[in-house]
Amino acid sequence: EIVMTQSPAILSVSPGERATLSCRASHNINNNLAWYQRKPGQAPRLLIFGASTRATGIPARFSGGGSGTEFTLTISSLQSEDLAVYYCQQYNLWPPVTFGGGTKVEIK
Amino acid sequence: EVRLVESGGVVVQPGGSLRLSCAASGYIFGDYAMHWVRQAPGKGLEWVSMITREGGSTYYADSVKGRFTISRDNSRNSLYLQMNSLRTEDTALYYCARDRGGSSYDFWGQGTLVTVS
């Protein structure tokens, strides 16, 4: 099973500032990584797949990067509506697909 | 508009059984593999099970193998999860999710809460 580790656990960022979230895989997962956003009381929403491809309707301020074992999700200019928990997920080697523990983004 | 609506979550005693349902609309259900993913209170997301488009192949997390059964009825646009021998650690919000291809998920339901107590 591939273990996904996200950091930091909590990220506090001022509106308009850049937020950078990290995700590390225990083994090479190529670019088979997705990012999800989960707002309180809502279903998770796909942001990024293939490590760097934005899903339909996702604003351009969200970008994904990395390959192999190290990945990032960047929110270029944080908006108040971006308050959420963000999860990375590997789907390179499954079953099982595995998720990171999440990064909670707070508005400073 | 794609919609996934889960139902069937209740409070059940340890050792009990439960069947979750997921009603899909807004797309051709049989064109997509489907998954169940859960989130226990205060924990992260955990993949539970997957079924291929025609239902010919199924996969399970080790934690539920032998106790849970995933199935689908493409004529009813519905996904199911039969949960037997429930344990307290199965307490979670259960989501159904559509596989966009390769096991990432482009649509999720709102979830249904299962409490084993």
PDB file of C-alpha atoms in Angstrom:
ATOM      1  CA  GLU A   1       0.000   0.000   0.000  1.00  0.00           C
ATOM      2  CA  ILE A   2       1.285   3.456  -0.910  1.00  0.00           C
ATOM      3  CA  VAL A   3       1.252   5.889   2.004  1.00  0.00           C
ATOM      4  CA  MET A   4       0.447   9.522   1.248  1.00  0.00           C
ATOM      5  CA  THR A   5       1.693  12.197   3.644  1.00  0.00           C
ATOM      6  CA  GLN A   6       0.436  15.767   3.500  1.00  0.00           C
ATOM      7  CA  SER A   7       1.985  18.834   5.079  1.00  0.00           C
ATOM      8  CA  PRO A   8       1.346  21.051   6.836  1.00  0.00           C
ATOM      9  CA  ALA A   9      -1.697  19.801   8.711  1.00  0.00           C
ATOM     10  CA  ILE A  10      -2.979  23.352   9.047  1.00  0.00           C
ATOM     11  CA  LEU A  11      -2.073  26.298   6.831  1.00  0.00           C
ATOM     12  CA  SER A  12      -3.102  29.834   7.739  1.00  0.00           C
ATOM     13  CA  VAL A  13      -2.918  32.315   4.864  1.00  0.00           C
ATOM     14  CA  SER A  14      -4.077  35.892   4.370  1.00  0.00           C
ATOM     15  CA  PRO A  15      -6.523  36.673   1.557  1.00  0.00           C
ATOM     16  CA  GLY A  16      -4.664  37.387  -1.658  1.00  0.00           C
ATOM     17  CA  GLU A  17      -1.552  35.533  -0.541  1.00  0.00           C
ATOM     18  CA  ARG A  18      -0.166  32.326  -2.033  1.00  0.00           C
ATOM     19  CA  ALA A  19      -0.855  28.977  -0.361  1.00  0.00           C
ATOM     20  CA  THR A  20       1.376  25.988  -1.069  1.00  0.00           C
ATOM     21  CA  LEU A  21       0.310  22.519   0.072  1.00  0.00           C
ATOM     22  CA  SER A  22       2.586  19.483  -0.103  1.00  0.00           C
ATOM     23  CA  CYS A  23       1.938  15.806  -0.632  1.00  0.00           C
ATOM     24  CA  ARG A  24       4.518  13.034  -0.522  1.00  0.00           C
ATOM     25  CA  ALA A  25       4.103   9.446  -1.686  1.00  0.00           C
ATOM     26  CA  SER A  26       5.971   6.550  -0.088  1.00  0.00           C
ATOM     27  CA  HIS A  27       6.747   5.146  -3.558  1.00  0.00           C
ATOM     28  CA  ASN A  28       6.911   6.502  -7.084  1.00  0.00           C
ATOM     29  CA  ILE A  29       3.387   7.146  -8.343  1.00  0.00           C
ATOM     30  CA  ASN A  30       4.426   8.829 -11.617  1.00  0.00           C
ATOM     31  CA  ASN A  31       1.831  11.586 -12.123  1.00  0.00           C
ATOM     32  CA  ASN A  32      -1.170   9.558 -10.931  1.00  0.00           C
ATOM     33  CA  LEU A  33      -2.214  12.033  -8.292  1.00  0.00           C
ATOM     34  CA  ALA A  34      -5.422  13.936  -7.667  1.00  0.00           C
ATOM     35  CA  TRP A  35      -6.292  16.810  -5.355  1.00  0.00           C
ATOM     36  CA  TYR A  36      -9.713  17.319  -3.764  1.00  0.00           C
ATOM     37  CA  GLN A  37     -11.255  20.190  -1.866  1.00  0.00           C
ATOM     38  CA  ARG A  38     -13.752  19.506   0.897  1.00  0.00           C
ATOM     39  CA  LYS A  39     -15.642  22.451   2.315  1.00  0.00           C
ATOM     40  CA  PRO A  40     -17.594  22.071   5.553  1.00  0.00           C
ATOM     41  CA  GLY A  41     -20.876  20.282   4.952  1.00  0.00           C
ATOM     42  CA  GLN A  42     -20.152  19.650   1.283  1.00  0.00           C
ATOM     43  CA  ALA A  43     -19.039  16.696  -0.797  1.00  0.00           C
ATOM     44  CA  PRO A  44     -15.404  16.542  -1.890  1.00  0.00           C
ATOM     45  CA  ARG A  45     -14.696  18.289  -5.192  1.00  0.00           C
ATOM     46  CA  LEU A  46     -12.054  17.238  -7.707  1.00  0.00           C
ATOM     47  CA  LEU A  47      -9.568  20.043  -8.325  1.00  0.00           C
ATOM     48  CA  ILE A  48      -6.614  18.429 -10.090  1.00  0.00           C
ATOM     49  CA  PHE A  49      -5.921  15.066 -11.718  1.00  0.00           C
ATOM     50  CA  GLY A  50      -2.821  13.765 -13.431  1.00  0.00           C
ATOM     51  CA  ALA A  51      -0.882  15.859 -10.899  1.00  0.00           C
ATOM     52  CA  SER A  52      -1.331  19.081 -12.882  1.00  0.00           C
ATOM     53  CA  THR A  53      -4.546  19.048 -14.960  1.00  0.00           C
ATOM     54  CA  ARG A  54      -7.353  21.210 -13.610  1.00  0.00           C
ATOM     55  CA  ALA A  55     -10.759  19.595 -13.534  1.00  0.00           C
ATOM     56  CA  THR A  56     -13.671  21.203 -15.357  1.00  0.00           C
ATOM     57  CA  GLY A  57     -14.725  24.528 -13.866  1.00  0.00           C
ATOM     58  CA  ILE A  58     -11.792  24.860 -11.466  1.00  0.00           C
ATOM     59  CA  PRO A  59     -10.433  28.411 -11.259  1.00  0.00           C
ATOM     60  CA  ALA A  60      -7.004  29.093 -12.674  1.00  0.00           C
ATOM     61  CA  ARG A  61      -5.679  30.139  -9.269  1.00  0.00           C
ATOM     62  CA  PHE A  62      -5.457  26.426  -8.427  1.00  0.00           C
ATOM     63  CA  SER A  63      -2.432  24.656  -9.896  1.00  0.00           C
ATOM     64  CA  GLY A  64      -0.791  21.315  -9.294  1.00  0.00           C
ATOM     65  CA  GLY A  65       2.793  20.237  -9.799  1.00  0.00           C
ATOM     66  CA  GLY A  66       5.289  17.506  -9.173  1.00  0.00           C
ATOM     67  CA  SER A  67       5.816  13.904 -10.184  1.00  0.00           C
ATOM     68  CA  GLY A  68       7.245  10.718  -8.735  1.00  0.00           C
ATOM     69  CA  THR A  69       6.945  11.150  -4.975  1.00  0.00           C
ATOM     70  CA  GLU A  70       6.701  14.898  -4.362  1.00  0.00           C
ATOM     71  CA  PHE A  71       3.687  17.000  -5.281  1.00  0.00           C
ATOM     72  CA  THR A  72       2.285  20.430  -4.583  1.00  0.00           C
ATOM     73  CA  LEU A  73      -1.030  22.211  -4.824  1.00  0.00           C
ATOM     74  CA  THR A  74      -0.733  25.975  -5.107  1.00  0.00           C
ATOM     75  CA  ILE A  75      -3.505  28.498  -4.639  1.00  0.00           C
ATOM     76  CA  SER A  76      -1.976  31.586  -6.205  1.00  0.00           C
ATOM     77  CA  SER A  77      -4.193  34.194  -4.534  1.00  0.00           C
ATOM     78  CA  LEU A  78      -6.253  32.824  -1.673  1.00  0.00           C
ATOM     79  CA  GLN A  79      -9.929  33.732  -1.601  1.00  0.00           C
ATOM     80  CA  SER A  80     -12.209  33.489   1.419  1.00  0.00           C
ATOM     81  CA  GLU A  81     -14.209  30.745  -0.297  1.00  0.00           C
ATOM     82  CA  ASP A  82     -11.079  28.565  -0.421  1.00  0.00           C
ATOM     83  CA  LEU A  83     -11.455  27.751   3.277  1.00  0.00           C
ATOM     84  CA  ALA A  84     -11.505  23.958   3.186  1.00  0.00           C
ATOM     85  CA  VAL A  85      -9.609  20.756   3.799  1.00  0.00           C
ATOM     86  CA  TYR A  86      -7.542  19.615   0.828  1.00  0.00           C
ATOM     87  CA  TYR A  87      -6.706  15.965   0.201  1.00  0.00           C
ATOM     88  CA  CYS A  88      -4.284  14.343  -2.198  1.00  0.00           C
ATOM     89  CA  GLN A  89      -4.961  10.861  -3.570  1.00  0.00           C
ATOM     90  CA  GLN A  90      -2.775   8.408  -5.462  1.00  0.00           C
ATOM     91  CA  TYR A  91      -4.255   6.094  -8.056  1.00  0.00           C
ATOM     92  CA  ASN A  92      -1.066   4.712  -9.537  1.00  0.00           C
ATOM     93  CA  LEU A  93      -1.147   1.436  -7.651  1.00  0.00           C
ATOM     94  CA  TRP A  94      -4.494   0.098  -6.536  1.00  0.00           C
ATOM     95  CA  PRO A  95      -6.336  -1.416  -4.870  1.00  0.00           C
ATOM     96  CA  PRO A  96      -6.272   0.365  -2.626  1.00  0.00           C
ATOM     97  CA  VAL A  97      -6.253   3.948  -3.791  1.00  0.00           C
ATOM     98  CA  THR A  98      -4.950   5.941  -0.848  1.00  0.00           C
ATOM     99  CA  PHE A  99      -5.447   9.459   0.416  1.00  0.00           C
ATOM    100  CA  GLY A 100      -3.317  11.819   2.410  1.00  0.00           C
ATOM    101  CA  GLY A 101      -4.452  12.949   5.820  1.00  0.00           C
ATOM    102  CA  GLY A 102      -5.464  16.383   4.562  1.00  0.00           C
ATOM    103  CA  THR A 103      -4.361  19.999   4.934  1.00  0.00           C
ATOM    104  CA  LYS A 104      -6.795  22.422   6.491  1.00  0.00           C
ATOM    105  CA  VAL A 105      -6.535  25.869   4.929  1.00  0.00           C
ATOM    106  CA  GLU A 106      -7.557  28.675   7.238  1.00  0.00           C
ATOM    107  CA  ILE A 107      -8.012  32.320   6.372  1.00  0.00           C
ATOM    108  CA  LYS A 108      -5.683  34.451   8.458  1.00  0.00           C
TER     109      LYS A 108
ATOM    110  CA  GLU B   1     -26.258  17.835 -14.168  1.00  0.00           C
ATOM    111  CA  VAL B   2     -24.573  14.843 -12.586  1.00  0.00           C
ATOM    112  CA  ARG B   3     -26.071  13.937  -9.212  1.00  0.00           C
ATOM    113  CA  LEU B   4     -25.223  11.175  -6.766  1.00  0.00           C
ATOM    114  CA  VAL B   5     -27.506  10.724  -3.773  1.00  0.00           C
ATOM    115  CA  GLU B   6     -26.682   8.225  -1.053  1.00  0.00           C
ATOM    116  CA  SER B   7     -29.204   6.769   1.372  1.00  0.00           C
ATOM    117  CA  GLY B   8     -29.569   4.021   3.945  1.00  0.00           C
ATOM    118  CA  GLY B   9     -27.302   5.234   6.710  1.00  0.00           C
ATOM    119  CA  VAL B  10     -28.665   4.610  10.215  1.00  0.00           C
ATOM    120  CA  VAL B  11     -27.589   3.648  13.724  1.00  0.00           C
ATOM    121  CA  VAL B  12     -26.962  -0.108  13.948  1.00  0.00           C
ATOM    122  CA  GLN B  13     -25.580  -2.404  16.630  1.00  0.00           C
ATOM    123  CA  PRO B  14     -22.227  -4.153  16.282  1.00  0.00           C
ATOM    124  CA  GLY B  15     -22.634  -7.350  14.303  1.00  0.00           C
ATOM    125  CA  GLY B  16     -25.584  -5.938  12.425  1.00  0.00           C
ATOM    126  CA  SER B  17     -26.166  -5.432   8.714  1.00  0.00           C
ATOM    127  CA  LEU B  18     -27.043  -2.500   6.524  1.00  0.00           C
ATOM    128  CA  ARG B  19     -27.471  -1.767   2.840  1.00  0.00           C
ATOM    129  CA  LEU B  20     -26.463   1.587   1.418  1.00  0.00           C
ATOM    130  CA  SER B  21     -27.764   2.876  -1.890  1.00  0.00           C
ATOM    131  CA  CYS B  22     -26.550   5.530  -4.290  1.00  0.00           C
ATOM    132  CA  ALA B  23     -28.907   6.913  -6.915  1.00  0.00           C
ATOM    133  CA  ALA B  24     -27.216   8.398  -9.961  1.00  0.00           C
ATOM    134  CA  SER B  25     -28.669  10.827 -12.471  1.00  0.00           C
ATOM    135  CA  GLY B  26     -27.568  13.199 -15.193  1.00  0.00           C
ATOM    136  CA  TYR B  27     -25.319  10.771 -17.075  1.00  0.00           C
ATOM    137  CA  ILE B  28     -25.190   7.255 -18.491  1.00  0.00           C
ATOM    138  CA  PHE B  29     -24.599   5.309 -15.291  1.00  0.00           C
ATOM    139  CA  GLY B  30     -23.319   2.196 -16.998  1.00  0.00           C
ATOM    140  CA  ASP B  31     -20.486   4.089 -18.681  1.00  0.00           C
ATOM    141  CA  TYR B  32     -18.573   4.606 -15.434  1.00  0.00           C
ATOM    142  CA  ALA B  33     -16.991   2.527 -12.726  1.00  0.00           C
ATOM    143  CA  MET B  34     -18.130   3.474  -9.231  1.00  0.00           C
ATOM    144  CA  HIS B  35     -16.571   3.555  -5.773  1.00  0.00           C
ATOM    145  CA  TRP B  36     -17.491   3.836  -2.126  1.00  0.00           C
ATOM    146  CA  VAL B  37     -15.246   6.025   0.031  1.00  0.00           C
ATOM    147  CA  ARG B  38     -15.745   6.696   3.737  1.00  0.00           C
ATOM    148  CA  GLN B  39     -14.645   9.185   6.340  1.00  0.00           C
ATOM    149  CA  ALA B  40     -14.700   8.284  10.003  1.00  0.00           C
ATOM    150  CA  PRO B  41     -15.212  11.080  12.545  1.00  0.00           C
ATOM    151  CA  GLY B  42     -12.057  13.144  12.825  1.00  0.00           C
ATOM    152  CA  LYS B  43     -10.236  10.994  10.274  1.00  0.00           C
ATOM    153  CA  GLY B  44      -9.274  11.263   6.634  1.00  0.00           C
ATOM    154  CA  LEU B  45     -10.762   9.695   3.546  1.00  0.00           C
ATOM    155  CA  GLU B  46     -10.579   5.910   3.168  1.00  0.00           C
ATOM    156  CA  TRP B  47     -11.360   4.013  -0.010  1.00  0.00           C
ATOM    157  CA  VAL B  48     -13.772   1.141   0.626  1.00  0.00           C
ATOM    158  CA  SER B  49     -14.724  -0.583  -2.612  1.00  0.00           C
ATOM    159  CA  MET B  50     -14.929  -0.325  -6.389  1.00  0.00           C
ATOM    160  CA  ILE B  51     -17.071  -1.926  -9.092  1.00  0.00           C
ATOM    161  CA  THR B  52     -16.434  -1.851 -12.827  1.00  0.00           C
ATOM    162  CA  ARG B  53     -18.913  -0.483 -15.353  1.00  0.00           C
ATOM    163  CA  GLU B  54     -20.769  -3.734 -16.021  1.00  0.00           C
ATOM    164  CA  GLY B  55     -20.266  -5.047 -12.515  1.00  0.00           C
ATOM    165  CA  GLY B  56     -18.005  -7.845 -13.647  1.00  0.00           C
ATOM    166  CA  SER B  57     -15.162  -7.001 -11.280  1.00  0.00           C
ATOM    167  CA  THR B  58     -15.170  -5.762  -7.711  1.00  0.00           C
ATOM    168  CA  TYR B  59     -12.410  -4.692  -5.325  1.00  0.00           C
ATOM    169  CA  TYR B  60     -12.327  -4.121  -1.578  1.00  0.00           C
ATOM    170  CA  ALA B  61     -10.180  -2.585   1.098  1.00  0.00           C
ATOM    171  CA  ASP B  62      -8.662  -5.195   3.399  1.00  0.00           C
ATOM    172  CA  SER B  63     -10.593  -3.663   6.307  1.00  0.00           C
ATOM    173  CA  VAL B  64     -13.950  -4.624   4.763  1.00  0.00           C
ATOM    174  CA  LYS B  65     -13.099  -7.670   2.639  1.00  0.00           C
ATOM    175  CA  GLY B  66     -15.394 -10.571   3.374  1.00  0.00           C
ATOM    176  CA  ARG B  67     -17.932  -8.352   5.167  1.00  0.00           C
ATOM    177  CA  PHE B  68     -19.012  -5.793   2.539  1.00  0.00           C
ATOM    178  CA  THR B  69     -20.359  -6.436  -0.949  1.00  0.00           C
ATOM    179  CA  ILE B  70     -20.597  -3.814  -3.676  1.00  0.00           C
ATOM    180  CA  SER B  71     -23.100  -4.185  -6.483  1.00  0.00           C
ATOM    181  CA  ARG B  72     -24.901  -2.128  -9.090  1.00  0.00           C
ATOM    182  CA  ASP B  73     -28.067  -2.177 -11.166  1.00  0.00           C
ATOM    183  CA  ASN B  74     -27.454  -0.221 -14.366  1.00  0.00           C
ATOM    184  CA  SER B  75     -31.143  -0.467 -15.305  1.00  0.00           C
ATOM    185  CA  ARG B  76     -31.990   1.426 -12.104  1.00  0.00           C
ATOM    186  CA  ASN B  77     -28.946   3.771 -12.194  1.00  0.00           C
ATOM    187  CA  SER B  78     -28.093   2.583  -8.717  1.00  0.00           C
ATOM    188  CA  LEU B  79     -25.059   1.515  -6.721  1.00  0.00           C
ATOM    189  CA  TYR B  80     -25.236  -0.501  -3.519  1.00  0.00           C
ATOM    190  CA  LEU B  81     -23.078  -1.487  -0.576  1.00  0.00           C
ATOM    191  CA  GLN B  82     -24.200  -4.435   1.528  1.00  0.00           C
ATOM    192  CA  MET B  83     -22.506  -4.177   4.892  1.00  0.00           C
ATOM    193  CA  ASN B  84     -22.495  -7.215   7.199  1.00  0.00           C
ATOM    194  CA  SER B  85     -20.832  -7.984  10.528  1.00  0.00           C
ATOM    195  CA  LEU B  86     -20.539  -4.288  11.245  1.00  0.00           C
ATOM    196  CA  ARG B  87     -17.951  -3.060  13.714  1.00  0.00           C
ATOM    197  CA  THR B  88     -17.680   0.158  15.670  1.00  0.00           C
ATOM    198  CA  GLU B  89     -14.755   1.141  13.439  1.00  0.00           C
ATOM    199  CA  ASP B  90     -17.100   1.122  10.429  1.00  0.00           C
ATOM    200  CA  THR B  91     -18.759   4.247  11.807  1.00  0.00           C
ATOM    201  CA  ALA B  92     -18.294   6.863   9.099  1.00  0.00           C
ATOM    202  CA  LEU B  93     -19.832   9.074   6.470  1.00  0.00           C
ATOM    203  CA  TYR B  94     -20.062   6.922   3.350  1.00  0.00           C
ATOM    204  CA  TYR B  95     -19.741   8.554  -0.069  1.00  0.00           C
ATOM    205  CA  CYS B  96     -20.357   7.119  -3.478  1.00  0.00           C
ATOM    206  CA  ALA B  97     -18.096   8.550  -6.148  1.00  0.00           C
ATOM    207  CA  ARG B  98     -17.877   8.337  -9.927  1.00  0.00           C
ATOM    208  CA  ASP B  99     -14.627   7.126 -11.429  1.00  0.00           C
ATOM    209  CA  ARG B 100     -13.474   9.524 -14.112  1.00  0.00           C
ATOM    210  CA  GLY B 101     -11.091   6.876 -15.381  1.00  0.00           C
ATOM    211  CA  GLY B 102      -8.114   5.420 -13.571  1.00  0.00           C
ATOM    212  CA  SER B 103      -9.701   5.714 -10.124  1.00  0.00           C
ATOM    213  CA  SER B 104      -9.815   9.417  -9.455  1.00  0.00           C
ATOM    214  CA  TYR B 105     -13.289  10.768  -8.760  1.00  0.00           C
ATOM    215  CA  ASP B 106     -14.979  13.571 -10.657  1.00  0.00           C
ATOM    216  CA  PHE B 107     -18.315  13.508  -8.805  1.00  0.00           C
ATOM    217  CA  TRP B 108     -19.219  12.645  -5.246  1.00  0.00           C
ATOM    218  CA  GLY B 109     -22.469  12.405  -3.352  1.00  0.00           C
ATOM    219  CA  GLN B 110     -23.165  14.245  -0.110  1.00  0.00           C
ATOM    220  CA  GLY B 111     -22.693  11.083   1.925  1.00  0.00           C
ATOM    221  CA  THR B 112     -24.818   8.977   4.262  1.00  0.00           C
ATOM    222  CA  LEU B 113     -23.897   8.489   7.919  1.00  0.00           C
ATOM    223  CA  VAL B 114     -23.477   5.012   9.334  1.00  0.00           C
ATOM    224  CA  THR B 115     -23.133   4.735  13.087  1.00  0.00           C
ATOM    225  CA  VAL B 116     -22.280   1.385  14.647  1.00  0.00           C
ATOM    226  CA  SER B 117     -22.966   1.560  18.340  1.00  0.00           C
TER     227      SER B 117
END
